[in-house]
Short mmCIF file of C-alpha atoms in Angstrom, two decimals:
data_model
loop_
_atom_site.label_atom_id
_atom_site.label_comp_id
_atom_site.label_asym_id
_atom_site.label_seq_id
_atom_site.Cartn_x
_atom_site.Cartn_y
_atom_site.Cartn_z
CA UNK I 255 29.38 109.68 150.98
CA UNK I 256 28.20 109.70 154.92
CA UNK I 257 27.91 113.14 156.49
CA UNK I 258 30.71 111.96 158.52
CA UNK I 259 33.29 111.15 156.39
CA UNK I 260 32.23 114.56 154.66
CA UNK I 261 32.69 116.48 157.96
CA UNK I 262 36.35 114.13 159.01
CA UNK I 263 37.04 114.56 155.21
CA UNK I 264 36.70 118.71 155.59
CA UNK I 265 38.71 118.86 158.72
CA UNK I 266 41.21 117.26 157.20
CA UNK I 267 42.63 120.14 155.83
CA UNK I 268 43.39 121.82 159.20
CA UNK I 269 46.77 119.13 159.24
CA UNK I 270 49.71 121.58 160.67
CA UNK I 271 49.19 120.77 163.84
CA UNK I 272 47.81 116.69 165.33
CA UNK I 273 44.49 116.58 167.03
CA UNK I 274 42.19 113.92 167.61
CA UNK I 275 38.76 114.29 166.45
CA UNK I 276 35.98 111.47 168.09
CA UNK I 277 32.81 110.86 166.27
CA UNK I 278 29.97 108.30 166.57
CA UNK I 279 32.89 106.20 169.16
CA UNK I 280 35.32 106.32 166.89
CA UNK I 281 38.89 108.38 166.44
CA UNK I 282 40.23 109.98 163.69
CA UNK I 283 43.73 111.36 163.81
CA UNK I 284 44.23 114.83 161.69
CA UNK I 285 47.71 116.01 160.81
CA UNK I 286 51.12 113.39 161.93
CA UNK I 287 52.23 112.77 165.22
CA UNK I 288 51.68 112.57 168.74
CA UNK I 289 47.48 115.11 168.74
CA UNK I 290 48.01 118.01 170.91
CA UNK I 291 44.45 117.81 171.69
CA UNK I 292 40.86 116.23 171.37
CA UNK I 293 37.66 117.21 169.89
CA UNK I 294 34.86 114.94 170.41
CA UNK I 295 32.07 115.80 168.17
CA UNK I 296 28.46 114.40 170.06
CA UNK I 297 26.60 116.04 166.92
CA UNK I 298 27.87 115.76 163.28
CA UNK I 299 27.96 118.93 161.55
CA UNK I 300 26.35 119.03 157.89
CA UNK I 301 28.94 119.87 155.31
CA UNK I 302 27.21 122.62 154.04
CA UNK I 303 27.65 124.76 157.41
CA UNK I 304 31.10 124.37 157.51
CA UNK I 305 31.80 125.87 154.22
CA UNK I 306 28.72 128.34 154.70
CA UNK I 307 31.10 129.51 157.33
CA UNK I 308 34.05 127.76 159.16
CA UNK I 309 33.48 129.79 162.16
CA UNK I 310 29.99 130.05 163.18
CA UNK I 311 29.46 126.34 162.54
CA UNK I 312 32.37 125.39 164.65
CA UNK I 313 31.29 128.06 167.63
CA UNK I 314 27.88 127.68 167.37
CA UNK I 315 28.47 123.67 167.81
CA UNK I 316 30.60 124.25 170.80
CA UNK I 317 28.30 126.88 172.05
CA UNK I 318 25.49 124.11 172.29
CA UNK I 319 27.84 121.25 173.30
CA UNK I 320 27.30 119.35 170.23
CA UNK I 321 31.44 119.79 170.16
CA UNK I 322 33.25 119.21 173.02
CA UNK I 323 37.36 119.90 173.59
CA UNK I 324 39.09 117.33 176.24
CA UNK I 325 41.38 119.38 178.25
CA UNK I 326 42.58 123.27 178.09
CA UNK I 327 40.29 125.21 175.72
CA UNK I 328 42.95 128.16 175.19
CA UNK I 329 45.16 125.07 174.44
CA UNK I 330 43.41 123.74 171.67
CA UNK I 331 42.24 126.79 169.96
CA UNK I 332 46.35 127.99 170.35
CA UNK I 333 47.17 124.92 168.40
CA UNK I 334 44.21 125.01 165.99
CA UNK I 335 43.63 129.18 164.69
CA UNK I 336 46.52 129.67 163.67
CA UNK I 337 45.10 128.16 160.42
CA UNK I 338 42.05 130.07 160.36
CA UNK I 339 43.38 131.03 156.90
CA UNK I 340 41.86 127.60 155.69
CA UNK I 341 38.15 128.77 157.20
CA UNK I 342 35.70 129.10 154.70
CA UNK I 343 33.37 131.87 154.60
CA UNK I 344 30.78 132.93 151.82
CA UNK I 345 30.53 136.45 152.18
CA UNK I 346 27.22 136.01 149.52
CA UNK I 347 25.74 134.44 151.94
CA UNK I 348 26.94 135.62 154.81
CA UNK I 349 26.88 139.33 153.49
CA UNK I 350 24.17 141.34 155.74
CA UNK I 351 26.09 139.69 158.55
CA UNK I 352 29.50 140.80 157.60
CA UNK I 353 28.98 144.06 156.01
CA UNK I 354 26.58 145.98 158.08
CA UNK I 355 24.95 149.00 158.54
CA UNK I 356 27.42 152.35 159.62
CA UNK I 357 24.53 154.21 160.38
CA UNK I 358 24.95 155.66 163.94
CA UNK I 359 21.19 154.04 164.88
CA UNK I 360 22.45 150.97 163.84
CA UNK I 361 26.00 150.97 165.63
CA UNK I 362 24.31 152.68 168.86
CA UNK I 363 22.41 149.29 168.90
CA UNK I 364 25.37 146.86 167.96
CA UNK I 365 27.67 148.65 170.60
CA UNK I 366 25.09 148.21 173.13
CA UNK I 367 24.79 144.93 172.40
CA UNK I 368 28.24 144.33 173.65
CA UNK I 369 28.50 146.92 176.67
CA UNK I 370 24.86 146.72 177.67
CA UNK I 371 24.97 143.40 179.06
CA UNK I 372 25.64 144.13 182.81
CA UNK I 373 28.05 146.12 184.69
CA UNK I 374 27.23 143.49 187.01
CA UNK I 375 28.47 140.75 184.55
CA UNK I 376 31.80 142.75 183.42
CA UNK I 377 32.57 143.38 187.23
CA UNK I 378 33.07 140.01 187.72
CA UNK I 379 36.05 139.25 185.81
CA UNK I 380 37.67 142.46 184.49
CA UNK I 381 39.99 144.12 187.40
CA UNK I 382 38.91 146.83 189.82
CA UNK I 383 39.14 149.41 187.34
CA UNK I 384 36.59 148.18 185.10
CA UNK I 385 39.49 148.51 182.37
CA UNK I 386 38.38 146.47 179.03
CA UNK I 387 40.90 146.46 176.59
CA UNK I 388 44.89 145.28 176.55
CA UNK I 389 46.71 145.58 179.79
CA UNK I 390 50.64 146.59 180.08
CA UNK I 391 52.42 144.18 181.87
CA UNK I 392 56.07 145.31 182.76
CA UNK I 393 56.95 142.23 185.29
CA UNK I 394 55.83 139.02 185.98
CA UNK I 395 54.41 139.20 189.08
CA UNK I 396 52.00 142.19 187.80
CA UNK I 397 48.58 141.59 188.86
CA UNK I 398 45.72 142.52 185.66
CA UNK I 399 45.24 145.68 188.19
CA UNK I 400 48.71 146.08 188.13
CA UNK I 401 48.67 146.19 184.31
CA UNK I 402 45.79 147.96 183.47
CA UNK I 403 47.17 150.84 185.43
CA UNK I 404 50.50 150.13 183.74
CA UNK I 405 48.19 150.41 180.31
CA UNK I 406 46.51 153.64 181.53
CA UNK I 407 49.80 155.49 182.94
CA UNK I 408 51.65 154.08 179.50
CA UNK I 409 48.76 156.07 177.69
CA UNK I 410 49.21 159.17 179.42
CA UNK I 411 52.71 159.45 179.60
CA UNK I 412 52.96 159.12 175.88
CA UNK I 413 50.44 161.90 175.70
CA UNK I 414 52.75 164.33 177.77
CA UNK I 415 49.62 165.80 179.97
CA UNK I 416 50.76 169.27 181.29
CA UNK I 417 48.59 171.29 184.36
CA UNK I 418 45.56 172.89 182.78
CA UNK I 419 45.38 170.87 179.34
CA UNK I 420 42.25 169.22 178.08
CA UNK I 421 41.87 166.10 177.39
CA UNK I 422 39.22 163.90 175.43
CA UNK I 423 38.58 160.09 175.58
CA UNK I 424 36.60 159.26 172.22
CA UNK I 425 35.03 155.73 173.57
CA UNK I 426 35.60 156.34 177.05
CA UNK I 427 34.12 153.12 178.38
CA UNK I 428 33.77 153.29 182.64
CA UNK I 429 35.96 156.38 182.98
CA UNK I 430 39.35 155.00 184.88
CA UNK I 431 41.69 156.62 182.02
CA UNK I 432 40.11 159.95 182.83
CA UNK I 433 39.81 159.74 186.41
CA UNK I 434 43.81 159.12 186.48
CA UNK I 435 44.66 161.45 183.99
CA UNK I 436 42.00 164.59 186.18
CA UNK I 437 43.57 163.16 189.37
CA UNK I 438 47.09 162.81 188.86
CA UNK I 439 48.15 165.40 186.31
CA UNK I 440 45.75 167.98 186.54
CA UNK I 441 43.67 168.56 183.44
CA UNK I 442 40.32 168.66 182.67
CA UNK I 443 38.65 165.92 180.74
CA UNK I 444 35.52 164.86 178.81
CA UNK I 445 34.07 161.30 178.05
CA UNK I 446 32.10 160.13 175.02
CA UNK I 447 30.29 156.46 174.85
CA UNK I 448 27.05 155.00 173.37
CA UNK I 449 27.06 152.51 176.22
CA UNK I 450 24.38 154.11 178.68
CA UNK I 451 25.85 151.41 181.40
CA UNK I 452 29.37 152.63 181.12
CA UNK I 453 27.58 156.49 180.93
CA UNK I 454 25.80 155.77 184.30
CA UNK I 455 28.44 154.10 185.99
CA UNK I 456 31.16 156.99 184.40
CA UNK I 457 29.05 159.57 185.71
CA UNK I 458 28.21 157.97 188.96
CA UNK I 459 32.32 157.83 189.94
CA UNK I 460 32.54 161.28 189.00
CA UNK I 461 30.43 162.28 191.56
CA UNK I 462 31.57 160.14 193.92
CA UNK I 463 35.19 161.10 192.93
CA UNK I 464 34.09 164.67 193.41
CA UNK I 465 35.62 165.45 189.89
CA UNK I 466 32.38 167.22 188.15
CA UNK I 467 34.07 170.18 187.96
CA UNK I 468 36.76 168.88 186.20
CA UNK I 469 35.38 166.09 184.07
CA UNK I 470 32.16 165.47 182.38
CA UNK I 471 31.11 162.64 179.98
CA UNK I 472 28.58 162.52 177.15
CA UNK I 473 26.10 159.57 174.92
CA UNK I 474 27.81 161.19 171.65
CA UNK I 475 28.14 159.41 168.24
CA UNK I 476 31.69 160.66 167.53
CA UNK I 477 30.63 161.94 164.26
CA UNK I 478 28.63 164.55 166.38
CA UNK I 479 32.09 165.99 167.30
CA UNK I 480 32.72 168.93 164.95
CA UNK I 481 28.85 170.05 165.76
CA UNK I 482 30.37 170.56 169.42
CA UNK I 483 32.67 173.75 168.52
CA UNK I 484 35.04 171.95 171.43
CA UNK I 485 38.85 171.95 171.12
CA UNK I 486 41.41 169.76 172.99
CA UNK I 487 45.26 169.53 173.78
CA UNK I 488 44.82 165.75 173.82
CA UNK I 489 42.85 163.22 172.15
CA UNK I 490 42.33 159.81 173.33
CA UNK I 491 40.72 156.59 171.89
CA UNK I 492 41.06 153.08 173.37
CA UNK I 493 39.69 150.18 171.49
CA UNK I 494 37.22 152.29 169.61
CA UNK I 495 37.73 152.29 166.09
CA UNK I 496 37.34 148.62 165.77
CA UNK I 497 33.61 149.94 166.08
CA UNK I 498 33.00 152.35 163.41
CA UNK I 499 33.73 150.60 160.15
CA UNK I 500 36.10 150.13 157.24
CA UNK I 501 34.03 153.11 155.22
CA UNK I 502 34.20 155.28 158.52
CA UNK I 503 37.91 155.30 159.61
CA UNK I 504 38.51 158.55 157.40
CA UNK I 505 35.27 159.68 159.12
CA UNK I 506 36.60 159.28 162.44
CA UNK I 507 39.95 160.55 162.12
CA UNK I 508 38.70 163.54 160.52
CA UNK I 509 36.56 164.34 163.21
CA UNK I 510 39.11 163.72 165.92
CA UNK I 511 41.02 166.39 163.47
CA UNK I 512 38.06 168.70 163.83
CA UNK I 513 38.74 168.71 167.63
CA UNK I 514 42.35 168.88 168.33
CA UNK I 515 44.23 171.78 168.58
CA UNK I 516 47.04 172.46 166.16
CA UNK I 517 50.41 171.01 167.84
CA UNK I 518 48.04 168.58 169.90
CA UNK I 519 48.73 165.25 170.38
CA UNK I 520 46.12 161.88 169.76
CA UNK I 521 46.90 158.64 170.90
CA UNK I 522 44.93 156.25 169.20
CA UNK I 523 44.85 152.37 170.86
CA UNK I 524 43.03 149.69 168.86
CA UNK I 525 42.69 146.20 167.69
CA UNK I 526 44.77 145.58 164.24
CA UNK I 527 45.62 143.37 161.70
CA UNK I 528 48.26 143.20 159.61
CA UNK I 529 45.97 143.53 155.96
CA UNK I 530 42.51 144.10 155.37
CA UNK I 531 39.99 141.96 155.68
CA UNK I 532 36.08 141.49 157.08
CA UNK I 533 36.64 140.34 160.18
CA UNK I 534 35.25 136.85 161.65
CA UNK I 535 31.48 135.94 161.07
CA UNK I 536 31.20 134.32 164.48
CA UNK I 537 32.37 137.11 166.10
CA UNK I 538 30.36 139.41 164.29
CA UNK I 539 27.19 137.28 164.71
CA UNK I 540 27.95 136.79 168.65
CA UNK I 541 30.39 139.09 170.27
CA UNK I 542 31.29 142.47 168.43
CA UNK I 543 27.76 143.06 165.80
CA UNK I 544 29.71 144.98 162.88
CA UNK I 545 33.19 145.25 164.79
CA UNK I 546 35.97 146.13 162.03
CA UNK I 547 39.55 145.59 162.22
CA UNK I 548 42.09 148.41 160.77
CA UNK I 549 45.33 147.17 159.18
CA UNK I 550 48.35 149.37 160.64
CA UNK I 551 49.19 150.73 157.42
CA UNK I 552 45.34 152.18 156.77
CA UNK I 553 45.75 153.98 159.30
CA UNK I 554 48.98 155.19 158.99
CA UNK I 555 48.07 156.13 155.25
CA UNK I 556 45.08 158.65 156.40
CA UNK I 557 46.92 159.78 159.08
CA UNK I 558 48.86 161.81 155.91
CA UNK I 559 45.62 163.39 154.46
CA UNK I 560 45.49 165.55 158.01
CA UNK I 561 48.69 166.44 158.64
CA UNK I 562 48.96 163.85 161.25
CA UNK I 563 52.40 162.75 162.04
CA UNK I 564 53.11 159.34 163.61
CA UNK I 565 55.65 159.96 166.08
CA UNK I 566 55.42 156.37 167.68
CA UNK I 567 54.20 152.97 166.94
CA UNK I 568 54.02 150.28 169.47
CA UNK I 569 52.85 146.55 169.11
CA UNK I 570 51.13 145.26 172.76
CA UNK I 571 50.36 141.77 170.62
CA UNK I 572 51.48 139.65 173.33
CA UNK I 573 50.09 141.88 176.28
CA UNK I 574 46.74 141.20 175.09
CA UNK I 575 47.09 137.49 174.80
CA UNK I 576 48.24 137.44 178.42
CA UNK I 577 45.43 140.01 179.65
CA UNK I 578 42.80 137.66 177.81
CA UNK I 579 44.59 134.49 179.50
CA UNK I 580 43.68 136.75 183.06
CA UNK I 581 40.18 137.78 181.94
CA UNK I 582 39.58 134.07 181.18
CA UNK I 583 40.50 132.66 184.01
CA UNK I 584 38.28 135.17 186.21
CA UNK I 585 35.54 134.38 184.35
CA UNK I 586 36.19 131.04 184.90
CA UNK I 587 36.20 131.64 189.01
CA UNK I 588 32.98 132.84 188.70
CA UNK I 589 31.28 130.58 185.66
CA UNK I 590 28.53 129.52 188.30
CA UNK I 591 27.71 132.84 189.20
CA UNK I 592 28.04 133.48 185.06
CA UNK I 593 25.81 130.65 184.72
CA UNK I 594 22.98 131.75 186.72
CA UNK I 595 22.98 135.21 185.66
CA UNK I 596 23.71 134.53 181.75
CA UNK I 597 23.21 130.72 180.91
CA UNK I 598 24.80 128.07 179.86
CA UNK I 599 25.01 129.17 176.18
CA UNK I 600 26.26 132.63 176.83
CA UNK I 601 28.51 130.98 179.26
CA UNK I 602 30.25 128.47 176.77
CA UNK I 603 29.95 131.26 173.70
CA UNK I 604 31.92 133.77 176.31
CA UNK I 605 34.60 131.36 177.99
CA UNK I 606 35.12 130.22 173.83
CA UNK I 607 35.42 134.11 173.07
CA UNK I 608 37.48 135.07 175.27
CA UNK I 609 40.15 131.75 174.66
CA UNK I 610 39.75 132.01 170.84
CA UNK I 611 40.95 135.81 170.73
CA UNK I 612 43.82 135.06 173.23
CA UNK I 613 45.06 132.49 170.45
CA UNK I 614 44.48 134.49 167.42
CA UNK I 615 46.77 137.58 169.57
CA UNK I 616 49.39 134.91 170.51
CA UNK I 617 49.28 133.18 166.20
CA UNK I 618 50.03 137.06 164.91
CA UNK I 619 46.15 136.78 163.51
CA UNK I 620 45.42 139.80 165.17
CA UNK I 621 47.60 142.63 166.59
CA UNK I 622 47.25 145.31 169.09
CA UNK I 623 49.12 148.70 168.27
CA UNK I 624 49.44 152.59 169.83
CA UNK I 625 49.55 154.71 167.79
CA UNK I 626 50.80 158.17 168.85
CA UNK I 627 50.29 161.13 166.33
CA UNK I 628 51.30 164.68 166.79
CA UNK I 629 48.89 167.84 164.57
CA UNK I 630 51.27 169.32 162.42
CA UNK I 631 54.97 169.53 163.63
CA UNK I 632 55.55 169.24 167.13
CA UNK I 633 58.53 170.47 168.41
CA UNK I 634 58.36 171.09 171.87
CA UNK I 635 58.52 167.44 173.06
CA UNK I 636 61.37 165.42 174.74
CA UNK I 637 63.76 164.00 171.42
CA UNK I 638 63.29 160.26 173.52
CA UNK I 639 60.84 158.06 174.13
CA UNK I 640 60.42 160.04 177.51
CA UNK I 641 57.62 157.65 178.65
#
């Protein structure tokens, strides 16, 4: 059989929703009924890729332009991941990829290969606040300022921030959460990262900000905690855990354990899904190098081996389609600007990243939760949901 009737014959299976596929001049119609959208292929892809891995021989062929989508991107990969169930992925193969080192030399170097690339690049299409995780929008005519201040007040209402408390940010990316939280309700605060951008810029605002009396920030592996002898009233972690690693999640809670003072709160904000699996091999290859994502009810289910009691759960799913959908179209604004700093590849592979996680939020694939826990029994909080 031709290559190409291997590679129509393979896509075949991806039939819930119509789409055109164009190879060699000539359309082939997948699924029944009027396609939703159009991939033109200007490259066959062998057979063997695509069941090697699904993913990285569909991104990689889009990242070089040997596969093309007519119209919205976001649109297309909407209608198209929510079958991603049907990908195929040899984790044999594909294993040193997938499963990676935990060792904190080796995630130093995979987080800085995400958060390393520029503050220059990230300041062109996150908001003011350099804020890089899932927005809280509360109206529709919230700007992604608007909402990642939403996000960031959200977070520290929920945490219940009295005069003279300390609070720590365990991934504490450029700084804005703590800068708010120093500023507006009066507590000291320290920072930990492995990014050394977001450390220089972090530390750079604080002196501008005139907080260094009040707020410090640290290059610390979070396993380095308990070596600290520090204790806090409040714990916070925003989109860090997705970093650490299936085998380290007991690791990390424990050590945000080791920290926290007994009656303290920790609200921990992070990437889920709702069972366990590996995670993507694109996105492992490309975007996030050894980035994990925690089911809810992992977490939940250590939570219980340190006394940790869940006093709220929240689901900002949908939020962080619609803050992607507004990173997205920044980026877009400035894709020559992208272009010339990045290139074209990196430019495709990031507009594609970018669209394909907004569509895996908005098909349930992925989830976004907040998870506020209280050390031992708490007692003297508001009976509501105060925030």
């Amino acid at each position: 059989m031709a290559l190409s009737n291997l590679m129509i014959d393979f896509m075949k299976k991806f039939d819930e929703k119509p789409f055109l596929i164009e190879l060699k001049g000539k359309e082939h119609l997948i699924g029944e009924g009027e396609p939703l959208f159009k991939v033109k292929f200007n490259k066959e892809i062998p057979i063997t890729d695509l069941m090697t891995s699904t993913s990285i021989a569909l991104g990689e062929a889009y990242m070089r332009g040997d596969l093309e989508i007519e119209g919205d991107l976001y649109h297309a990969l909407n209608c198209f991941l929510g079958q991603m169930g049907k990908f195929h992925t040899d984790k044999k193969a594909l294993k040193k990829l997938i499963f990676t080192s935990s060792s904190k030399k080796n995630q130093k170097q995979e987080v800085s290969s995400h958060y390393d690339i520029g503050n220059d690049f990230y300041k062109l299409w996150l908001d003011e606040s350099l804020s890089y995780s899932c927005a809280y929008f509360t109206k529709d005519t919230d700007t992604l300022y608007d909402a990642q201040n939403n996000k960031i007040d959200r977070i520290l209402k929920k945490l219940y921030l009295q005069p003279g408390m300390e609070l720590l940010d365990i991934g504490c990316g450029w700084g804005s959460l703590l800068i708010r939280a120093v500023k507006e309700y009066g507590v000291t605060g320290k920072g930990i990262t492995l990014s050394k951008e977001q450390y220089n810029s972090f530390k750079n605002r604080i002196e501008e900000e005139g907080l260094s009396d009040k707020l410090t920030v640290e290059i610390l592996d979070y396993r380095d905690l308990p070596k600290k002898g520090w204790t806090f009233d409040r714990a916070v972690s925003v989109g860090m855990i997705e970093h650490v690693g299936r085998d380290n999640y007991n690791q990390f809670i424990s050590c945000a354990d080791s920290v926290l003072k007994p009656h303290g709160l920790f609200l921990l904000h992070y990437i889920s899904a709702l069972r366990e699996y590996p995670g993507d091999a694109w996105i492992k290859k490309y975007i996030f190098p050894g980035g994990m994502v925690p089911s809810l009810r992992e977490i939940i289910h250590l939570c219980a081996d340190y006394n940790f009691y869940a006093l709220d759960v929240e689901s900002l799913r949908r939020h962080y389609n619609r803050t992607l959908l507004c990173w997205d179209k920044n980026f877009n604004e400035h894709r020559t600007k992208i272009e010339e700093m990045m290139g074209l590849e990196f430019t495709r592979m990031w507009d594609l990243y970018l669209c394909a996680c907004a569509a895996t939020f908005n098909n349930g694939i992925i989830d976004l939760h907040q998870i506020l826990i209280s050390k031992g029994i708490n007692n003297d909080l508001p009976m509501t949901r105060w925030y």
